[in-house]
């Protein structure tokens, strides 16, 4: 293999940049630097489309047309990677929040979703059903957690994900003409009775507790997914069923 | 606290029963013994309802009316538990496969679902929408994996989950009057066009590859979940959307 002369090469496990990259596994360091890591070809492809990549790190060769590539040893790759299986491509990405559009029609609101897998899957589903934005409460899990990123399958680069106070958000959406609908197991309105409208926002809740009672009361309607059996759905599955029904 | 005299008490980390329980984290040992472990009050409650519990292990007291309780030290609990957070109740359960009914109407078929979280969530959703059985290919992940069990939220105790050859299964179901429907991203029939029938079976595929082509062809119809955006759904979310639509 012949190396491009302009390509940086790092061999030392104690190199200061390597240490900085490893620290990006901690939320504190991601918050401080505004950076985060993304692993594997598919996710990096999505990050590149969104112009979010700062540096690509590899121990083989980069398949991308992207200028800033740093070549490292396999040992360094292993040290930086979060994954148990071998990873040959990691991108350092910039946290850049997309701005919600003025003419949004479908909004997803997450109230205390704690599991990174659920959070990522909900974002992925929101993009698949053309939702315009995802809002989440301060106590939702971190968007830049590796597990969340992996579960989004890259969808996080294509939709605004905004962390904010949900009570203010709901008031604002209601003023803007949105019908805000909270999901709840014991809600009186079965989903089939709630017809699609032009502007709708849906609140999904925490895995154990569901949507906070005050927020349920602040919503315009409360929706129940019809079930006969076990009466228990994973929040990402519930979100999928709701977003499919009200997709644009 | 006063101990029941009849209650066994184990203090030694090297006790042979403790070693046997720890080994149940390995599929090989679960297969050999026909036993598996379940952690936490909610899951044990579900296992008790299904009469699947052999022994309850605790370092505090058992809240259940169940005869065979073994008291152990906190150190032993930690050694047996798979969980990072503290666990005070573990049940050793018997693998007992429920038999599918003769008058089934809704069947879920899993073709190579690899992620324990997806597998468990699909079983949980199947029970919630009154499906009668879940069939899975030999290469689906293990039902008795801790993560699978946790994701079922106990639903696995209430529905037959059968591992078998899917080609034979599909032929058999078709003979029995089932319409067998494979899900596929590029399928020509959007879900809204496929009307509910009395006997339906749905095939969901592997996270990366989807349903095997031959199995898609063997099915009676191929179903596509309508999407405009990112064209990518997690398999448990796709399963939830399909099972909701065709629930009984």
Tab-separated table of C-alpha atoms in Angstrom:
chain	number	residue	atom	x	y	z
A	1	UNK	CA	0.000	0.000	0.000
A	2	UNK	CA	1.328	3.465	-0.724
A	3	UNK	CA	0.526	6.283	1.632
A	4	UNK	CA	-0.385	9.754	0.602
A	5	UNK	CA	2.428	12.002	1.815
A	6	UNK	CA	0.025	14.602	3.072
A	7	UNK	CA	-1.752	12.127	5.322
A	8	UNK	CA	-1.016	12.421	9.032
A	9	UNK	CA	0.096	9.217	10.716
A	10	UNK	CA	-0.101	8.532	14.460
A	11	UNK	CA	1.620	5.513	15.980
A	12	UNK	CA	1.757	6.312	19.680
A	13	UNK	CA	-1.016	5.207	22.017
A	14	UNK	CA	-0.127	8.115	24.291
A	15	UNK	CA	-0.396	10.772	21.576
A	16	UNK	CA	-2.416	13.711	22.931
A	17	UNK	CA	-4.945	13.622	20.101
A	18	UNK	CA	-5.597	9.933	20.741
A	19	UNK	CA	-6.265	10.772	24.382
A	20	UNK	CA	-8.656	13.548	23.342
A	21	UNK	CA	-10.580	11.170	21.088
A	22	UNK	CA	-10.883	8.532	23.800
A	23	UNK	CA	-12.266	11.156	26.164
A	24	UNK	CA	-15.150	11.767	23.747
A	25	UNK	CA	-16.754	8.631	25.201
A	26	UNK	CA	-17.630	10.834	28.190
A	27	UNK	CA	-20.625	13.155	27.909
A	28	UNK	CA	-18.743	15.867	29.812
A	29	UNK	CA	-16.006	15.980	27.182
A	30	UNK	CA	-18.486	15.867	24.306
A	31	UNK	CA	-20.357	18.811	25.836
A	32	UNK	CA	-17.122	20.754	26.386
A	33	UNK	CA	-15.712	20.231	22.894
A	34	UNK	CA	-18.939	20.060	20.864
A	35	UNK	CA	-17.550	16.912	19.215
A	36	UNK	CA	-18.548	13.256	19.184
A	37	UNK	CA	-17.450	9.969	17.602
A	38	UNK	CA	-19.188	7.925	14.954
A	39	UNK	CA	-18.078	4.409	13.976
A	40	UNK	CA	-18.399	2.404	10.786
A	41	UNK	CA	-18.848	3.168	7.106
A	42	UNK	CA	-22.633	3.589	6.998
A	43	UNK	CA	-22.867	6.096	9.837
A	44	UNK	CA	-19.882	8.085	8.557
A	45	UNK	CA	-21.511	8.248	5.116
A	46	UNK	CA	-24.601	9.812	6.713
A	47	UNK	CA	-22.439	12.227	8.728
A	48	UNK	CA	-20.607	13.273	5.551
A	49	UNK	CA	-23.908	13.961	3.759
A	50	UNK	CA	-24.791	16.278	6.629
A	51	UNK	CA	-21.371	17.955	6.526
A	52	UNK	CA	-20.788	17.056	10.169
A	53	UNK	CA	-17.399	15.340	9.874
A	54	UNK	CA	-14.259	17.020	11.194
A	55	UNK	CA	-11.725	14.183	10.931
A	56	UNK	CA	-11.739	10.593	9.722
A	57	UNK	CA	-9.514	8.146	11.619
A	58	UNK	CA	-8.597	4.793	10.073
A	59	UNK	CA	-6.095	1.968	10.350
A	60	UNK	CA	-6.615	0.891	6.734
A	61	UNK	CA	-7.749	3.353	4.078
A	62	UNK	CA	-10.682	5.719	3.913
A	63	UNK	CA	-13.199	4.921	1.160
A	64	UNK	CA	-14.529	8.477	1.292
A	65	UNK	CA	-13.673	11.541	-0.716
A	66	UNK	CA	-12.860	13.603	2.318
A	67	UNK	CA	-9.709	15.592	2.897
A	68	UNK	CA	-8.941	15.282	6.565
A	69	UNK	CA	-7.942	11.689	7.216
A	70	UNK	CA	-5.573	10.553	9.952
A	71	UNK	CA	-4.030	7.145	9.734
A	72	UNK	CA	-3.391	5.275	12.983
A	73	UNK	CA	-2.329	1.801	14.141
A	74	UNK	CA	-4.766	-1.047	14.848
A	75	UNK	CA	-3.956	-0.672	18.553
A	76	UNK	CA	-5.014	2.965	18.531
A	77	UNK	CA	-8.216	2.076	16.669
A	78	UNK	CA	-9.050	-0.434	19.374
A	79	UNK	CA	-8.335	2.128	22.071
A	80	UNK	CA	-10.625	4.742	20.510
A	81	UNK	CA	-13.402	2.377	19.519
A	82	UNK	CA	-16.354	1.621	21.726
A	83	UNK	CA	-17.134	-1.535	19.823
A	84	UNK	CA	-16.226	-5.101	20.706
A	85	UNK	CA	-15.864	-6.106	17.082
A	86	UNK	CA	-13.100	-4.641	14.940
A	87	UNK	CA	-13.632	-1.131	13.657
A	88	UNK	CA	-11.534	0.360	10.864
A	89	UNK	CA	-13.211	3.737	10.427
A	90	UNK	CA	-14.107	6.332	13.034
A	91	UNK	CA	-15.173	9.913	12.375
A	92	UNK	CA	-14.865	12.820	14.770
A	93	UNK	CA	-18.038	14.833	14.158
A	94	UNK	CA	-19.278	18.275	15.104
A	95	UNK	CA	-22.508	18.586	17.100
A	96	UNK	CA	-24.585	20.856	14.916
A	97	UNK	CA	-28.237	21.173	15.684
A	98	UNK	CA	-30.490	21.553	12.686
A	99	UNK	CA	-33.165	24.232	13.073
A	100	UNK	CA	-36.803	23.203	12.991
A	101	UNK	CA	-38.688	24.557	9.963
A	102	UNK	CA	-41.338	27.229	10.259
A	103	UNK	CA	-43.905	25.097	8.457
A	104	UNK	CA	-43.653	21.913	10.519
A	105	UNK	CA	-46.620	19.549	10.422
A	106	UNK	CA	-45.512	16.563	12.516
A	107	UNK	CA	-43.535	16.759	15.740
A	108	UNK	CA	-42.346	14.048	18.130
A	109	UNK	CA	-41.867	14.901	21.803
A	110	UNK	CA	-39.919	12.614	24.158
A	111	UNK	CA	-40.555	12.959	27.883
A	112	UNK	CA	-37.765	11.236	29.818
A	113	UNK	CA	-36.857	8.448	27.395
A	114	UNK	CA	-33.845	6.893	29.128
A	115	UNK	CA	-32.703	4.004	26.992
A	116	UNK	CA	-30.261	5.020	24.221
A	117	UNK	CA	-31.574	2.247	21.972
A	118	UNK	CA	-35.149	3.500	22.292
A	119	UNK	CA	-34.118	7.128	21.792
A	120	UNK	CA	-32.095	6.320	18.662
A	121	UNK	CA	-34.799	4.067	17.232
A	122	UNK	CA	-37.451	6.765	17.759
A	123	UNK	CA	-35.339	9.324	15.881
A	124	UNK	CA	-34.774	6.827	13.046
A	125	UNK	CA	-38.515	6.132	12.823
A	126	UNK	CA	-39.366	9.850	12.915
A	127	UNK	CA	-37.195	10.446	9.840
A	128	UNK	CA	-38.689	7.425	8.068
A	129	UNK	CA	-42.213	8.777	8.491
A	130	UNK	CA	-41.240	12.342	7.500
A	131	UNK	CA	-41.613	13.915	10.909
A	132	UNK	CA	-40.182	17.441	11.027
A	133	UNK	CA	-38.510	17.548	14.428
A	134	UNK	CA	-37.880	15.639	17.659
A	135	UNK	CA	-37.987	17.514	20.962
A	136	UNK	CA	-36.756	15.922	24.156
A	137	UNK	CA	-36.839	16.766	27.839
A	138	UNK	CA	-33.630	17.508	29.731
A	139	UNK	CA	-33.737	14.051	31.349
A	140	UNK	CA	-33.809	12.116	28.082
A	141	UNK	CA	-30.575	10.242	27.440
A	142	UNK	CA	-27.730	11.882	25.528
A	143	UNK	CA	-28.087	12.101	21.754
A	144	UNK	CA	-24.341	11.664	21.314
A	145	UNK	CA	-24.100	8.453	23.329
A	146	UNK	CA	-22.617	5.747	21.030
A	147	UNK	CA	-25.619	3.466	21.478
A	148	UNK	CA	-28.063	6.252	20.610
A	149	UNK	CA	-26.093	7.155	17.491
A	150	UNK	CA	-25.916	3.532	16.380
A	151	UNK	CA	-29.657	3.068	16.877
A	152	UNK	CA	-30.461	6.143	14.775
A	153	UNK	CA	-28.630	4.468	11.859
A	154	UNK	CA	-27.570	7.969	10.868
A	155	UNK	CA	-31.066	9.492	10.922
A	156	UNK	CA	-29.917	11.949	13.610
A	157	UNK	CA	-28.017	13.856	10.937
A	158	UNK	CA	-31.238	14.533	9.015
A	159	UNK	CA	-33.710	15.883	11.582
A	160	UNK	CA	-33.602	18.637	14.201
A	161	UNK	CA	-33.320	17.105	17.691
A	162	UNK	CA	-33.900	19.809	20.291
A	163	UNK	CA	-33.567	19.517	24.079
A	164	UNK	CA	-35.909	21.907	25.896
A	165	UNK	CA	-38.537	22.444	28.569
A	166	UNK	CA	-41.562	20.473	27.402
A	167	UNK	CA	-44.214	22.588	29.146
A	168	UNK	CA	-43.078	25.728	27.308
A	169	UNK	CA	-42.777	23.734	24.091
A	170	UNK	CA	-46.318	22.361	24.318
A	171	UNK	CA	-47.760	25.830	25.061
A	172	UNK	CA	-45.901	27.239	22.081
A	173	UNK	CA	-47.033	24.468	19.738
A	174	UNK	CA	-50.637	24.917	20.863
A	175	UNK	CA	-50.409	28.655	20.104
A	176	UNK	CA	-49.074	27.752	16.661
A	177	UNK	CA	-52.157	25.646	15.952
A	178	UNK	CA	-50.803	22.186	16.756
A	179	UNK	CA	-52.986	19.533	18.332
A	180	UNK	CA	-50.780	18.034	21.020
A	181	UNK	CA	-51.476	14.379	21.812
A	182	UNK	CA	-50.049	12.482	24.760
A	183	UNK	CA	-49.836	8.698	24.620
A	184	UNK	CA	-51.027	6.859	27.731
A	185	UNK	CA	-51.912	3.254	28.519
A	186	UNK	CA	-55.084	4.258	30.359
A	187	UNK	CA	-56.146	7.022	27.978
A	188	UNK	CA	-59.784	7.089	26.999
A	189	UNK	CA	-59.388	7.752	23.273
A	190	UNK	CA	-58.370	4.744	21.205
A	191	UNK	CA	-56.020	5.732	18.373
A	192	UNK	CA	-58.496	4.781	15.651
A	193	UNK	CA	-60.840	7.524	16.861
A	194	UNK	CA	-58.235	10.270	16.560
A	195	UNK	CA	-58.237	11.430	12.967
A	196	UNK	CA	-55.213	12.924	11.242
A	197	UNK	CA	-55.034	16.740	11.252
A	198	UNK	CA	-52.700	19.163	9.558
A	199	UNK	CA	-50.518	20.008	12.568
A	200	UNK	CA	-49.941	17.293	15.163
A	201	UNK	CA	-47.454	16.711	17.964
A	202	UNK	CA	-47.149	13.406	19.856
A	203	UNK	CA	-45.694	12.943	23.326
A	204	UNK	CA	-44.102	9.616	24.299
A	205	UNK	CA	-42.976	8.960	27.841
A	206	UNK	CA	-40.418	7.280	30.029
A	207	UNK	CA	-40.031	3.471	29.781
A	208	UNK	CA	-41.348	2.865	33.295
A	209	UNK	CA	-43.519	5.868	34.147
A	210	UNK	CA	-44.906	7.009	30.803
A	211	UNK	CA	-45.700	10.668	30.131
A	212	UNK	CA	-45.749	12.899	33.250
A	213	UNK	CA	-49.321	13.471	34.474
A	214	UNK	CA	-49.113	17.300	34.191
A	215	UNK	CA	-47.896	17.030	30.637
A	216	UNK	CA	-50.707	14.579	29.822
A	217	UNK	CA	-53.160	17.137	31.196
A	218	UNK	CA	-51.538	19.985	29.268
A	219	UNK	CA	-51.937	18.034	26.011
A	220	UNK	CA	-55.110	18.498	23.960
A	221	UNK	CA	-55.906	14.796	23.727
A	222	UNK	CA	-54.744	11.516	25.236
A	223	UNK	CA	-54.257	8.555	22.923
A	224	UNK	CA	-54.339	4.836	23.710
A	225	UNK	CA	-52.995	2.166	21.376
A	226	UNK	CA	-55.650	-0.545	21.273
A	227	UNK	CA	-54.475	-3.831	22.795
A	228	UNK	CA	-56.230	-6.945	24.022
A	229	UNK	CA	-53.418	-8.886	25.532
A	230	UNK	CA	-50.476	-8.171	27.723
A	231	UNK	CA	-51.028	-4.371	27.713
A	232	UNK	CA	-47.379	-3.549	27.445
A	233	UNK	CA	-45.466	-2.024	24.563
A	234	UNK	CA	-41.882	-0.869	24.272
A	235	UNK	CA	-41.844	2.933	23.834
A	236	UNK	CA	-40.055	2.751	20.467
A	237	UNK	CA	-42.658	0.284	19.196
A	238	UNK	CA	-45.514	2.485	20.477
A	239	UNK	CA	-43.869	5.477	18.771
A	240	UNK	CA	-43.572	3.532	15.521
A	241	UNK	CA	-47.257	2.607	15.532
A	242	UNK	CA	-48.309	6.207	16.208
A	243	UNK	CA	-45.928	7.782	13.682
A	244	UNK	CA	-46.980	5.322	10.979
A	245	UNK	CA	-50.661	6.170	11.458
A	246	UNK	CA	-50.099	9.932	11.322
A	247	UNK	CA	-47.291	10.007	8.753
A	248	UNK	CA	-47.491	12.608	6.010
B	1	UNK	CA	-35.071	-10.474	60.704
B	2	UNK	CA	-35.985	-14.010	61.632
B	3	UNK	CA	-35.206	-16.810	59.241
B	4	UNK	CA	-37.484	-19.646	58.450
B	5	UNK	CA	-35.755	-22.777	59.671
B	6	UNK	CA	-36.608	-24.674	56.566
B	7	UNK	CA	-34.922	-22.095	54.348
B	8	UNK	CA	-31.576	-23.105	52.895
B	9	UNK	CA	-28.755	-20.643	53.378
B	10	UNK	CA	-25.601	-20.505	51.255
B	11	UNK	CA	-22.623	-18.374	52.297
B	12	UNK	CA	-19.770	-19.734	50.238
B	13	UNK	CA	-18.938	-18.239	46.848
B	14	UNK	CA	-17.455	-21.600	45.854
B	15	UNK	CA	-20.566	-23.615	46.723
B	16	UNK	CA	-21.286	-26.024	43.876
B	17	UNK	CA	-24.852	-24.778	43.376
B	18	UNK	CA	-23.612	-21.201	43.079
B	19	UNK	CA	-21.206	-22.377	40.388
B	20	UNK	CA	-24.040	-24.149	38.569
B	21	UNK	CA	-26.183	-21.014	38.605
B	22	UNK	CA	-23.359	-18.833	37.280
B	23	UNK	CA	-22.860	-21.273	34.432
B	24	UNK	CA	-26.464	-20.655	33.307
B	25	UNK	CA	-25.181	-17.456	31.688
B	26	UNK	CA	-23.806	-19.743	28.965
B	27	UNK	CA	-26.187	-21.038	26.328
B	28	UNK	CA	-24.455	-24.419	26.361
B	29	UNK	CA	-25.268	-24.926	30.035
B	30	UNK	CA	-28.818	-23.661	29.630
B	31	UNK	CA	-29.347	-26.140	26.788
B	32	UNK	CA	-27.829	-28.986	28.803
B	33	UNK	CA	-29.842	-28.363	31.988
B	34	UNK	CA	-33.059	-26.961	30.520
B	35	UNK	CA	-32.828	-24.143	33.063
B	36	UNK	CA	-32.302	-20.380	32.834
B	37	UNK	CA	-32.119	-17.351	35.121
B	38	UNK	CA	-34.582	-14.514	35.490
B	39	UNK	CA	-33.831	-11.360	37.499
B	40	UNK	CA	-36.033	-8.888	39.315
B	41	UNK	CA	-39.482	-8.919	40.866
B	42	UNK	CA	-41.584	-8.202	37.771
B	43	UNK	CA	-40.089	-10.957	35.609
B	44	UNK	CA	-40.202	-13.498	38.445
B	45	UNK	CA	-43.879	-12.664	38.989
B	46	UNK	CA	-44.557	-13.507	35.344
B	47	UNK	CA	-42.521	-16.718	35.610
B	48	UNK	CA	-44.508	-17.758	38.694
B	49	UNK	CA	-47.809	-17.167	36.874
B	50	UNK	CA	-46.558	-19.549	34.209
B	51	UNK	CA	-45.417	-22.097	36.811
B	52	UNK	CA	-41.882	-21.966	35.398
B	53	UNK	CA	-39.929	-21.263	38.602
B	54	UNK	CA	-37.767	-23.972	40.157
B	55	UNK	CA	-35.915	-21.961	42.828
B	56	UNK	CA	-35.887	-18.372	44.048
B	57	UNK	CA	-32.542	-16.997	45.196
B	58	UNK	CA	-32.404	-13.864	47.338
B	59	UNK	CA	-30.111	-11.943	49.668
B	60	UNK	CA	-33.033	-10.237	51.409
B	61	UNK	CA	-36.470	-11.828	51.576
B	62	UNK	CA	-38.750	-13.179	48.887
B	63	UNK	CA	-42.027	-11.281	48.496
B	64	UNK	CA	-43.584	-14.289	46.765
B	65	UNK	CA	-45.678	-17.139	48.104
B	66	UNK	CA	-43.370	-19.770	46.762
B	67	UNK	CA	-41.874	-22.634	48.706
B	68	UNK	CA	-38.399	-23.147	47.337
B	69	UNK	CA	-36.349	-20.123	48.362
B	70	UNK	CA	-32.609	-20.159	48.947
B	71	UNK	CA	-31.050	-17.342	50.881
B	72	UNK	CA	-27.536	-16.249	49.892
B	73	UNK	CA	-25.080	-13.445	50.682
B	74	UNK	CA	-24.905	-10.160	48.754
B	75	UNK	CA	-21.587	-11.315	47.314
B	76	UNK	CA	-23.152	-14.449	45.864
B	77	UNK	CA	-26.043	-12.409	44.421
B	78	UNK	CA	-23.527	-10.199	42.647
B	79	UNK	CA	-21.682	-13.237	41.328
B	80	UNK	CA	-24.849	-14.818	39.907
B	81	UNK	CA	-26.390	-11.627	38.550
B	82	UNK	CA	-25.823	-10.411	35.043
B	83	UNK	CA	-26.881	-6.917	35.957
B	84	UNK	CA	-24.699	-3.928	36.761
B	85	UNK	CA	-27.205	-2.542	39.231
B	86	UNK	CA	-27.991	-4.400	42.456
B	87	UNK	CA	-30.311	-7.363	42.171
B	88	UNK	CA	-31.966	-8.947	45.207
B	89	UNK	CA	-34.109	-11.590	43.549
B	90	UNK	CA	-33.156	-14.189	40.963
B	91	UNK	CA	-35.243	-17.154	39.885
B	92	UNK	CA	-33.960	-20.353	38.352
B	93	UNK	CA	-36.618	-21.255	35.787
B	94	UNK	CA	-37.427	-24.312	33.712
B	95	UNK	CA	-37.507	-23.990	29.933
B	96	UNK	CA	-40.972	-25.238	29.095
B	97	UNK	CA	-42.258	-24.609	25.641
B	98	UNK	CA	-45.944	-23.855	25.395
B	99	UNK	CA	-47.724	-25.688	22.577
B	100	UNK	CA	-49.347	-23.680	19.813
B	101	UNK	CA	-53.139	-23.954	19.768
B	102	UNK	CA	-54.976	-25.779	17.016
B	103	UNK	CA	-57.130	-22.768	16.241
B	104	UNK	CA	-54.413	-20.141	15.787
B	105	UNK	CA	-55.310	-17.039	13.782
B	106	UNK	CA	-52.201	-14.853	13.978
B	107	UNK	CA	-48.637	-16.079	13.787
B	108	UNK	CA	-45.328	-14.220	13.853
B	109	UNK	CA	-42.308	-15.726	12.080
B	110	UNK	CA	-38.764	-14.474	12.720
B	111	UNK	CA	-36.139	-15.192	10.077
B	112	UNK	CA	-32.684	-14.666	11.561
B	113	UNK	CA	-33.401	-11.886	14.066
B	114	UNK	CA	-30.049	-11.518	15.803
B	115	UNK	CA	-30.404	-8.799	18.373
B	116	UNK	CA	-31.730	-10.041	21.746
B	117	UNK	CA	-33.446	-6.686	22.362
B	118	UNK	CA	-35.322	-6.913	19.066
B	119	UNK	CA	-36.242	-10.554	19.619
B	120	UNK	CA	-37.561	-9.885	23.117
B	121	UNK	CA	-39.462	-6.767	22.065
B	122	UNK	CA	-41.112	-8.647	19.185
B	123	UNK	CA	-42.318	-11.384	21.559
B	124	UNK	CA	-43.646	-8.744	23.962
B	125	UNK	CA	-45.510	-7.002	21.140
B	126	UNK	CA	-46.910	-10.300	19.818
B	127	UNK	CA	-48.507	-11.007	23.201
B	128	UNK	CA	-49.844	-7.442	23.430
B	129	UNK	CA	-51.653	-7.791	20.111
B	130	UNK	CA	-52.975	-11.281	20.911
B	131	UNK	CA	-50.819	-13.201	18.462
B	132	UNK	CA	-51.012	-16.956	19.033
B	133	UNK	CA	-47.404	-18.057	18.503
B	134	UNK	CA	-43.912	-16.915	17.522
B	135	UNK	CA	-41.790	-19.181	15.321
B	136	UNK	CA	-38.112	-18.510	14.796
B	137	UNK	CA	-35.389	-19.860	12.560
B	138	UNK	CA	-32.435	-21.746	14.012
B	139	UNK	CA	-30.196	-18.705	13.563
B	140	UNK	CA	-32.355	-16.342	15.616
B	141	UNK	CA	-30.717	-15.369	18.901
B	142	UNK	CA	-31.326	-17.437	22.019
B	143	UNK	CA	-34.656	-16.955	23.793
B	144	UNK	CA	-33.010	-17.533	27.174
B	145	UNK	CA	-30.334	-14.873	26.740
B	146	UNK	CA	-30.700	-12.389	29.657
B	147	UNK	CA	-31.208	-9.441	27.316
B	148	UNK	CA	-33.928	-11.258	25.357
B	149	UNK	CA	-35.751	-12.192	28.559
B	150	UNK	CA	-35.539	-8.624	29.880
B	151	UNK	CA	-36.882	-7.215	26.617
B	152	UNK	CA	-39.876	-9.567	26.638
B	153	UNK	CA	-40.861	-8.070	30.019
B	154	UNK	CA	-42.137	-11.533	30.884
B	155	UNK	CA	-44.271	-11.997	27.767
B	156	UNK	CA	-42.178	-15.057	26.829
B	157	UNK	CA	-43.967	-16.998	29.570
B	158	UNK	CA	-47.335	-16.429	27.901
B	159	UNK	CA	-46.861	-17.390	24.250
B	160	UNK	CA	-45.432	-20.433	22.472
B	161	UNK	CA	-42.011	-19.597	21.002
B	162	UNK	CA	-40.931	-22.394	18.676
B	163	UNK	CA	-37.590	-22.808	16.887
B	164	UNK	CA	-37.967	-24.683	13.602
B	165	UNK	CA	-37.246	-24.858	9.889
B	166	UNK	CA	-39.160	-21.956	8.352
B	167	UNK	CA	-39.672	-23.481	4.896
B	168	UNK	CA	-41.491	-26.489	6.366
B	169	UNK	CA	-43.395	-24.193	8.697
B	170	UNK	CA	-44.600	-21.931	5.886
B	171	UNK	CA	-45.703	-24.925	3.762
B	172	UNK	CA	-47.603	-26.312	6.733
B	173	UNK	CA	-49.301	-23.015	7.523
B	174	UNK	CA	-50.315	-22.580	3.888
B	175	UNK	CA	-51.864	-26.072	3.916
B	176	UNK	CA	-53.756	-25.076	7.059
B	177	UNK	CA	-55.286	-22.102	5.243
B	178	UNK	CA	-52.980	-19.337	6.442
B	179	UNK	CA	-52.048	-16.443	4.194
B	180	UNK	CA	-48.306	-16.062	4.737
B	181	UNK	CA	-46.985	-12.525	4.284
B	182	UNK	CA	-43.314	-11.584	4.114
B	183	UNK	CA	-42.250	-8.042	4.951
B	184	UNK	CA	-39.807	-6.453	2.519
B	185	UNK	CA	-38.568	-2.918	1.926
B	186	UNK	CA	-38.953	-3.234	-1.839
B	187	UNK	CA	-42.212	-5.193	-1.824
B	188	UNK	CA	-44.855	-4.112	-4.277
B	189	UNK	CA	-47.885	-4.250	-1.986
B	190	UNK	CA	-48.214	-1.370	0.456
B	191	UNK	CA	-49.629	-2.537	3.805
B	192	UNK	CA	-52.833	-0.509	3.436
B	193	UNK	CA	-53.801	-2.628	0.416
B	194	UNK	CA	-53.507	-5.917	2.294
B	195	UNK	CA	-56.782	-6.458	4.106
B	196	UNK	CA	-57.100	-8.470	7.309
B	197	UNK	CA	-58.068	-12.129	6.873
B	198	UNK	CA	-58.955	-14.818	9.355
B	199	UNK	CA	-55.645	-16.710	9.335
B	200	UNK	CA	-52.478	-14.693	8.779
B	201	UNK	CA	-48.767	-15.273	9.345
B	202	UNK	CA	-46.134	-12.526	9.061
B	203	UNK	CA	-42.427	-13.032	8.406
B	204	UNK	CA	-39.902	-10.475	9.680
B	205	UNK	CA	-36.250	-10.717	8.739
B	206	UNK	CA	-32.708	-10.194	9.866
B	207	UNK	CA	-31.643	-6.663	10.902
B	208	UNK	CA	-29.261	-6.245	7.991
B	209	UNK	CA	-30.497	-8.597	5.265
B	210	UNK	CA	-34.253	-8.775	5.821
B	211	UNK	CA	-36.229	-11.909	4.966
B	212	UNK	CA	-34.339	-14.487	2.858
B	213	UNK	CA	-35.299	-14.226	-0.822
B	214	UNK	CA	-36.488	-17.869	-1.103
B	215	UNK	CA	-38.725	-17.416	1.918
B	216	UNK	CA	-40.101	-14.172	0.434
B	217	UNK	CA	-40.938	-16.112	-2.707
B	218	UNK	CA	-42.495	-18.975	-0.762
B	219	UNK	CA	-44.820	-16.509	1.013
B	220	UNK	CA	-48.219	-15.737	-0.508
B	221	UNK	CA	-47.758	-11.960	-0.473
B	222	UNK	CA	-45.017	-9.429	0.144
B	223	UNK	CA	-45.830	-6.400	2.286
B	224	UNK	CA	-44.170	-2.983	2.346
B	225	UNK	CA	-44.652	-0.474	5.160
B	226	UNK	CA	-45.309	2.854	3.460
B	227	UNK	CA	-42.545	5.424	4.067
B	228	UNK	CA	-41.546	8.657	2.436
B	229	UNK	CA	-38.346	9.468	4.170
B	230	UNK	CA	-35.278	7.633	5.281
B	231	UNK	CA	-36.651	4.180	4.255
B	232	UNK	CA	-35.260	2.419	7.263
B	233	UNK	CA	-37.093	0.882	10.200
B	234	UNK	CA	-35.859	-1.169	13.109
B	235	UNK	CA	-37.273	-4.717	12.807
B	236	UNK	CA	-39.081	-4.531	16.169
B	237	UNK	CA	-40.732	-1.260	15.111
B	238	UNK	CA	-41.734	-2.740	11.740
B	239	UNK	CA	-43.141	-5.767	13.561
B	240	UNK	CA	-45.111	-3.517	15.908
B	241	UNK	CA	-46.683	-1.606	13.034
B	242	UNK	CA	-47.670	-4.823	11.239
B	243	UNK	CA	-48.989	-6.597	14.342
B	244	UNK	CA	-51.035	-3.556	15.359
B	245	UNK	CA	-52.726	-3.391	11.958
B	246	UNK	CA	-53.607	-7.092	11.893
B	247	UNK	CA	-54.338	-7.560	15.605
B	248	UNK	CA	-57.432	-9.532	16.580
